[in-house]
């Protein structure tokens, strides 16, 4: 799998709760290449949490920062790059991602996602009256776009080791 990548990145996309960060880190370990997480990098450079950024500057500013950060992170592959759920939805970002390497959509169904995201309260987009409905709306609007990723791996509750194996198997 490592040889298939060469200097290309492996970029994980998909909705919140799909496991992009936790699986991405383990996949990078297996491949012996660096792991970066765009949300963590955004928090590092801004010295604010994602929630604080949304609150202080709004979503549009967050997206602008996200686009810049990702463009920079994609340079200097090979890396495993876990993206925030909205990143791949941006057309320019999508183009950068597709040029820089292999994209993998971690696809999950609503109940799997909801079960995971409802355990934490860190997602500003889900601070709505009916967050599960909001998540479903995001699925409906974004799934056709995530489907443009090079590969799709179904994210289920089968244990992280199994998920890591499936991602590695998908790229060879
Ligand atoms: C977002 C997903 C989050 C984070 C921000 C917006 C989205 O990342 O970037 O809250 O638009 O789906 P995760 O997918 O890592 O939760």
PDB file of N, CA and C in Angstrom, residues 39-103:
ATOM      1  N   UNK A  39      -8.711  19.782  10.983  1.00  0.00           N
ATOM      2  CA  UNK A  39      -9.327  20.519  12.101  1.00  0.00           C
ATOM      3  C   UNK A  39      -8.288  20.844  13.189  1.00  0.00           C
ATOM      4  N   UNK A  40      -7.440  19.862  13.487  1.00  0.00           N
ATOM      5  CA  UNK A  40      -6.422  20.083  14.519  1.00  0.00           C
ATOM      6  C   UNK A  40      -5.439  21.169  14.063  1.00  0.00           C
ATOM      7  N   UNK A  41      -5.087  21.124  12.779  1.00  0.00           N
ATOM      8  CA  UNK A  41      -4.157  22.127  12.243  1.00  0.00           C
ATOM      9  C   UNK A  41      -4.789  23.533  12.267  1.00  0.00           C
ATOM     10  N   UNK A  42      -6.074  23.594  11.934  1.00  0.00           N
ATOM     11  CA  UNK A  42      -6.781  24.879  11.984  1.00  0.00           C
ATOM     12  C   UNK A  42      -6.798  25.409  13.419  1.00  0.00           C
ATOM     13  N   UNK A  43      -7.035  24.523  14.369  1.00  0.00           N
ATOM     14  CA  UNK A  43      -7.061  24.946  15.780  1.00  0.00           C
ATOM     15  C   UNK A  43      -5.680  25.395  16.238  1.00  0.00           C
ATOM     16  N   UNK A  44      -4.657  24.743  15.698  1.00  0.00           N
ATOM     17  CA  UNK A  44      -3.290  25.102  16.085  1.00  0.00           C
ATOM     18  C   UNK A  44      -2.916  26.500  15.556  1.00  0.00           C
ATOM     19  N   UNK A  45      -3.164  26.714  14.263  1.00  0.00           N
ATOM     20  CA  UNK A  45      -2.756  28.005  13.696  1.00  0.00           C
ATOM     21  C   UNK A  45      -3.603  29.164  14.209  1.00  0.00           C
ATOM     22  N   UNK A  46      -4.876  28.900  14.501  1.00  0.00           N
ATOM     23  CA  UNK A  46      -5.733  30.004  14.956  1.00  0.00           C
ATOM     24  C   UNK A  46      -5.696  30.173  16.475  1.00  0.00           C
ATOM     25  N   UNK A  47      -5.157  29.176  17.146  1.00  0.00           N
ATOM     26  CA  UNK A  47      -5.168  29.123  18.609  1.00  0.00           C
ATOM     27  C   UNK A  47      -6.573  29.269  19.171  1.00  0.00           C
ATOM     28  N   UNK A  48      -7.529  28.714  18.411  1.00  0.00           N
ATOM     29  CA  UNK A  48      -8.920  28.678  18.878  1.00  0.00           C
ATOM     30  C   UNK A  48      -9.475  27.300  18.558  1.00  0.00           C
ATOM     31  N   UNK A  49     -10.542  26.925  19.266  1.00  0.00           N
ATOM     32  CA  UNK A  49     -11.206  25.676  18.893  1.00  0.00           C
ATOM     33  C   UNK A  49     -12.101  25.950  17.677  1.00  0.00           C
ATOM     34  N   UNK A  50     -12.510  24.868  16.999  1.00  0.00           N
ATOM     35  CA  UNK A  50     -13.412  25.023  15.849  1.00  0.00           C
ATOM     36  C   UNK A  50     -14.694  25.743  16.304  1.00  0.00           C
ATOM     37  N   UNK A  51     -15.202  25.360  17.464  1.00  0.00           N
ATOM     38  CA  UNK A  51     -16.431  25.990  17.971  1.00  0.00           C
ATOM     39  C   UNK A  51     -16.217  27.486  18.192  1.00  0.00           C
ATOM     40  N   UNK A  52     -15.066  27.853  18.765  1.00  0.00           N
ATOM     41  CA  UNK A  52     -14.781  29.281  18.987  1.00  0.00           C
ATOM     42  C   UNK A  52     -14.649  30.043  17.666  1.00  0.00           C
ATOM     43  N   UNK A  53     -14.032  29.400  16.679  1.00  0.00           N
ATOM     44  CA  UNK A  53     -13.876  30.045  15.369  1.00  0.00           C
ATOM     45  C   UNK A  53     -15.240  30.334  14.733  1.00  0.00           C
ATOM     46  N   UNK A  54     -16.120  29.321  14.777  1.00  0.00           N
ATOM     47  CA  UNK A  54     -17.470  29.509  14.228  1.00  0.00           C
ATOM     48  C   UNK A  54     -18.168  30.655  14.948  1.00  0.00           C
ATOM     49  N   UNK A  55     -18.027  30.649  16.270  1.00  0.00           N
ATOM     50  CA  UNK A  55     -18.708  31.638  17.086  1.00  0.00           C
ATOM     51  C   UNK A  55     -18.190  33.045  16.805  1.00  0.00           C
ATOM     52  N   UNK A  56     -16.877  33.166  16.738  1.00  0.00           N
ATOM     53  CA  UNK A  56     -16.278  34.495  16.607  1.00  0.00           C
ATOM     54  C   UNK A  56     -16.353  35.034  15.179  1.00  0.00           C
ATOM     55  N   UNK A  57     -16.151  34.172  14.192  1.00  0.00           N
ATOM     56  CA  UNK A  57     -16.028  34.671  12.817  1.00  0.00           C
ATOM     57  C   UNK A  57     -17.070  34.135  11.848  1.00  0.00           C
ATOM     58  N   UNK A  58     -17.817  33.115  12.267  1.00  0.00           N
ATOM     59  CA  UNK A  58     -18.838  32.559  11.379  1.00  0.00           C
ATOM     60  C   UNK A  58     -18.283  31.475  10.474  1.00  0.00           C
ATOM     61  N   UNK A  59     -19.213  30.763   9.851  1.00  0.00           N
ATOM     62  CA  UNK A  59     -18.805  29.620   9.036  1.00  0.00           C
ATOM     63  C   UNK A  59     -17.983  30.030   7.812  1.00  0.00           C
ATOM     64  N   UNK A  60     -18.343  31.129   7.171  1.00  0.00           N
ATOM     65  CA  UNK A  60     -17.651  31.512   5.936  1.00  0.00           C
ATOM     66  C   UNK A  60     -16.158  31.730   6.175  1.00  0.00           C
ATOM     67  N   UNK A  61     -15.842  32.418   7.279  1.00  0.00           N
ATOM     68  CA  UNK A  61     -14.435  32.656   7.611  1.00  0.00           C
ATOM     69  C   UNK A  61     -13.718  31.344   7.923  1.00  0.00           C
ATOM     70  N   UNK A  62     -14.432  30.472   8.648  1.00  0.00           N
ATOM     71  CA  UNK A  62     -13.857  29.162   8.944  1.00  0.00           C
ATOM     72  C   UNK A  62     -13.524  28.430   7.651  1.00  0.00           C
ATOM     73  N   UNK A  63     -14.443  28.473   6.690  1.00  0.00           N
ATOM     74  CA  UNK A  63     -14.227  27.778   5.417  1.00  0.00           C
ATOM     75  C   UNK A  63     -13.026  28.357   4.658  1.00  0.00           C
ATOM     76  N   UNK A  64     -12.876  29.662   4.721  1.00  0.00           N
ATOM     77  CA  UNK A  64     -11.750  30.295   4.026  1.00  0.00           C
ATOM     78  C   UNK A  64     -10.430  29.822   4.636  1.00  0.00           C
ATOM     79  N   UNK A  65     -10.407  29.789   5.962  1.00  0.00           N
ATOM     80  CA  UNK A  65      -9.197  29.329   6.659  1.00  0.00           C
ATOM     81  C   UNK A  65      -8.947  27.850   6.354  1.00  0.00           C
ATOM     82  N   UNK A  66     -10.018  27.082   6.375  1.00  0.00           N
ATOM     83  CA  UNK A  66      -9.921  25.639   6.105  1.00  0.00           C
ATOM     84  C   UNK A  66      -9.322  25.386   4.714  1.00  0.00           C
ATOM     85  N   UNK A  67      -9.795  26.128   3.731  1.00  0.00           N
ATOM     86  CA  UNK A  67      -9.301  25.959   2.368  1.00  0.00           C
ATOM     87  C   UNK A  67      -7.801  26.236   2.287  1.00  0.00           C
ATOM     88  N   UNK A  68      -7.372  27.307   2.946  1.00  0.00           N
ATOM     89  CA  UNK A  68      -5.938  27.650   2.926  1.00  0.00           C
ATOM     90  C   UNK A  68      -5.098  26.590   3.628  1.00  0.00           C
ATOM     91  N   UNK A  69      -5.564  26.172   4.799  1.00  0.00           N
ATOM     92  CA  UNK A  69      -4.802  25.201   5.592  1.00  0.00           C
ATOM     93  C   UNK A  69      -4.662  23.883   4.830  1.00  0.00           C
ATOM     94  N   UNK A  70      -5.749  23.435   4.222  1.00  0.00           N
ATOM     95  CA  UNK A  70      -5.706  22.153   3.515  1.00  0.00           C
ATOM     96  C   UNK A  70      -4.769  22.225   2.321  1.00  0.00           C
ATOM     97  N   UNK A  71      -4.836  23.323   1.599  1.00  0.00           N
ATOM     98  CA  UNK A  71      -3.973  23.477   0.431  1.00  0.00           C
ATOM     99  C   UNK A  71      -2.506  23.317   0.849  1.00  0.00           C
ATOM    100  N   UNK A  72      -2.177  23.911   1.983  1.00  0.00           N
ATOM    101  CA  UNK A  72      -0.803  23.811   2.473  1.00  0.00           C
ATOM    102  C   UNK A  72      -0.470  22.391   2.941  1.00  0.00           C
ATOM    103  N   UNK A  73      -1.405  21.762   3.641  1.00  0.00           N
ATOM    104  CA  UNK A  73      -1.135  20.418   4.161  1.00  0.00           C
ATOM    105  C   UNK A  73      -0.974  19.383   3.050  1.00  0.00           C
ATOM    106  N   UNK A  74      -1.634  19.646   1.924  1.00  0.00           N
ATOM    107  CA  UNK A  74      -1.565  18.667   0.837  1.00  0.00           C
ATOM    108  C   UNK A  74      -0.206  18.690   0.151  1.00  0.00           C
ATOM    109  N   UNK A  75       0.516  19.789   0.326  1.00  0.00           N
ATOM    110  CA  UNK A  75       1.854  19.858  -0.264  1.00  0.00           C
ATOM    111  C   UNK A  75       2.808  19.048   0.601  1.00  0.00           C
ATOM    112  N   UNK A  76       3.779  18.415  -0.028  1.00  0.00           N
ATOM    113  CA  UNK A  76       4.752  17.691   0.777  1.00  0.00           C
ATOM    114  C   UNK A  76       4.274  16.318   1.200  1.00  0.00           C
ATOM    115  N   UNK A  77       3.543  15.625   0.297  1.00  0.00           N
ATOM    116  CA  UNK A  77       3.136  14.254   0.574  1.00  0.00           C
ATOM    117  C   UNK A  77       4.327  13.321   0.498  1.00  0.00           C
ATOM    118  N   UNK A  78       4.237  12.086   0.858  1.00  0.00           N
ATOM    119  CA  UNK A  78       2.987  11.438   1.238  1.00  0.00           C
ATOM    120  C   UNK A  78       2.594  11.690   2.692  1.00  0.00           C
ATOM    121  N   UNK A  79       1.313  11.924   2.873  1.00  0.00           N
ATOM    122  CA  UNK A  79       0.748  12.076   4.202  1.00  0.00           C
ATOM    123  C   UNK A  79      -0.635  11.433   4.194  1.00  0.00           C
ATOM    124  N   UNK A  80      -1.090  11.058   5.351  1.00  0.00           N
ATOM    125  CA  UNK A  80      -2.515  10.761   5.502  1.00  0.00           C
ATOM    126  C   UNK A  80      -3.155  12.033   6.038  1.00  0.00           C
ATOM    127  N   UNK A  81      -4.132  12.537   5.321  1.00  0.00           N
ATOM    128  CA  UNK A  81      -4.784  13.793   5.689  1.00  0.00           C
ATOM    129  C   UNK A  81      -6.252  13.522   6.001  1.00  0.00           C
ATOM    130  N   UNK A  82      -6.648  13.739   7.260  1.00  0.00           N
ATOM    131  CA  UNK A  82      -8.066  13.652   7.615  1.00  0.00           C
ATOM    132  C   UNK A  82      -8.661  15.045   7.515  1.00  0.00           C
ATOM    133  N   UNK A  83      -9.749  15.166   6.773  1.00  0.00           N
ATOM    134  CA  UNK A  83     -10.338  16.486   6.543  1.00  0.00           C
ATOM    135  C   UNK A  83     -11.576  16.680   7.401  1.00  0.00           C
ATOM    136  N   UNK A  84     -11.895  17.924   7.718  1.00  0.00           N
ATOM    137  CA  UNK A  84     -13.184  18.231   8.342  1.00  0.00           C
ATOM    138  C   UNK A  84     -14.290  17.901   7.342  1.00  0.00           C
ATOM    139  N   UNK A  85     -15.468  17.581   7.869  1.00  0.00           N
ATOM    140  CA  UNK A  85     -16.553  17.086   7.027  1.00  0.00           C
ATOM    141  C   UNK A  85     -16.951  17.983   5.865  1.00  0.00           C
ATOM    142  N   UNK A  86     -16.734  19.296   6.003  1.00  0.00           N
ATOM    143  CA  UNK A  86     -17.170  20.188   4.936  1.00  0.00           C
ATOM    144  C   UNK A  86     -16.110  20.456   3.884  1.00  0.00           C
ATOM    145  N   UNK A  87     -14.887  20.042   4.162  1.00  0.00           N
ATOM    146  CA  UNK A  87     -13.762  20.441   3.312  1.00  0.00           C
ATOM    147  C   UNK A  87     -13.925  19.994   1.857  1.00  0.00           C
ATOM    148  N   UNK A  88     -14.245  18.734   1.675  1.00  0.00           N
ATOM    149  CA  UNK A  88     -14.304  18.160   0.327  1.00  0.00           C
ATOM    150  C   UNK A  88     -15.497  18.710  -0.461  1.00  0.00           C
ATOM    151  N   UNK A  89     -16.402  19.372   0.253  1.00  0.00           N
ATOM    152  CA  UNK A  89     -17.585  19.927  -0.394  1.00  0.00           C
ATOM    153  C   UNK A  89     -17.226  21.182  -1.192  1.00  0.00           C
ATOM    154  N   UNK A  90     -16.149  21.823  -0.770  1.00  0.00           N
ATOM    155  CA  UNK A  90     -15.665  23.000  -1.492  1.00  0.00           C
ATOM    156  C   UNK A  90     -15.006  22.571  -2.803  1.00  0.00           C
ATOM    157  N   UNK A  91     -15.462  23.159  -3.894  1.00  0.00           N
ATOM    158  CA  UNK A  91     -15.011  22.683  -5.196  1.00  0.00           C
ATOM    159  C   UNK A  91     -13.504  22.823  -5.398  1.00  0.00           C
ATOM    160  N   UNK A  92     -12.968  23.945  -4.976  1.00  0.00           N
ATOM    161  CA  UNK A  92     -11.517  24.143  -5.155  1.00  0.00           C
ATOM    162  C   UNK A  92     -10.724  23.165  -4.304  1.00  0.00           C
ATOM    163  N   UNK A  93     -11.179  22.996  -3.072  1.00  0.00           N
ATOM    164  CA  UNK A  93     -10.502  22.044  -2.189  1.00  0.00           C
ATOM    165  C   UNK A  93     -10.566  20.646  -2.788  1.00  0.00           C
ATOM    166  N   UNK A  94     -11.734  20.307  -3.322  1.00  0.00           N
ATOM    167  CA  UNK A  94     -11.899  18.990  -3.920  1.00  0.00           C
ATOM    168  C   UNK A  94     -10.893  18.779  -5.052  1.00  0.00           C
ATOM    169  N   UNK A  95     -10.707  19.815  -5.851  1.00  0.00           N
ATOM    170  CA  UNK A  95      -9.747  19.731  -6.959  1.00  0.00           C
ATOM    171  C   UNK A  95      -8.332  19.534  -6.424  1.00  0.00           C
ATOM    172  N   UNK A  96      -7.977  20.313  -5.399  1.00  0.00           N
ATOM    173  CA  UNK A  96      -6.644  20.162  -4.796  1.00  0.00           C
ATOM    174  C   UNK A  96      -6.447  18.753  -4.258  1.00  0.00           C
ATOM    175  N   UNK A  97      -7.467  18.273  -3.550  1.00  0.00           N
ATOM    176  CA  UNK A  97      -7.387  16.930  -2.962  1.00  0.00           C
ATOM    177  C   UNK A  97      -7.176  15.895  -4.055  1.00  0.00           C
ATOM    178  N   UNK A  98      -7.974  16.006  -5.110  1.00  0.00           N
ATOM    179  CA  UNK A  98      -7.912  14.988  -6.155  1.00  0.00           C
ATOM    180  C   UNK A  98      -6.572  15.016  -6.875  1.00  0.00           C
ATOM    181  N   UNK A  99      -5.992  16.203  -6.994  1.00  0.00           N
ATOM    182  CA  UNK A  99      -4.675  16.297  -7.635  1.00  0.00           C
ATOM    183  C   UNK A  99      -3.556  15.759  -6.760  1.00  0.00           C
ATOM    184  N   UNK A 100      -3.751  15.843  -5.453  1.00  0.00           N
ATOM    185  CA  UNK A 100      -2.622  15.560  -4.558  1.00  0.00           C
ATOM    186  C   UNK A 100      -2.521  14.088  -4.192  1.00  0.00           C
ATOM    187  N   UNK A 101      -3.522  13.294  -4.557  1.00  0.00           N
ATOM    188  CA  UNK A 101      -3.425  11.887  -4.187  1.00  0.00           C
ATOM    189  C   UNK A 101      -4.744  11.153  -4.250  1.00  0.00           C
ATOM    190  N   UNK A 102      -4.844  10.154  -3.420  1.00  0.00           N
ATOM    191  CA  UNK A 102      -6.033   9.306  -3.398  1.00  0.00           C
ATOM    192  C   UNK A 102      -7.001   9.801  -2.335  1.00  0.00           C
ATOM    193  N   UNK A 103      -8.258   9.921  -2.713  1.00  0.00           N
ATOM    194  CA  UNK A 103      -9.264  10.297  -1.725  1.00  0.00           C
ATOM    195  C   UNK A 103     -10.114   9.083  -1.377  1.00  0.00           C
TER     196      UNK A 103
END
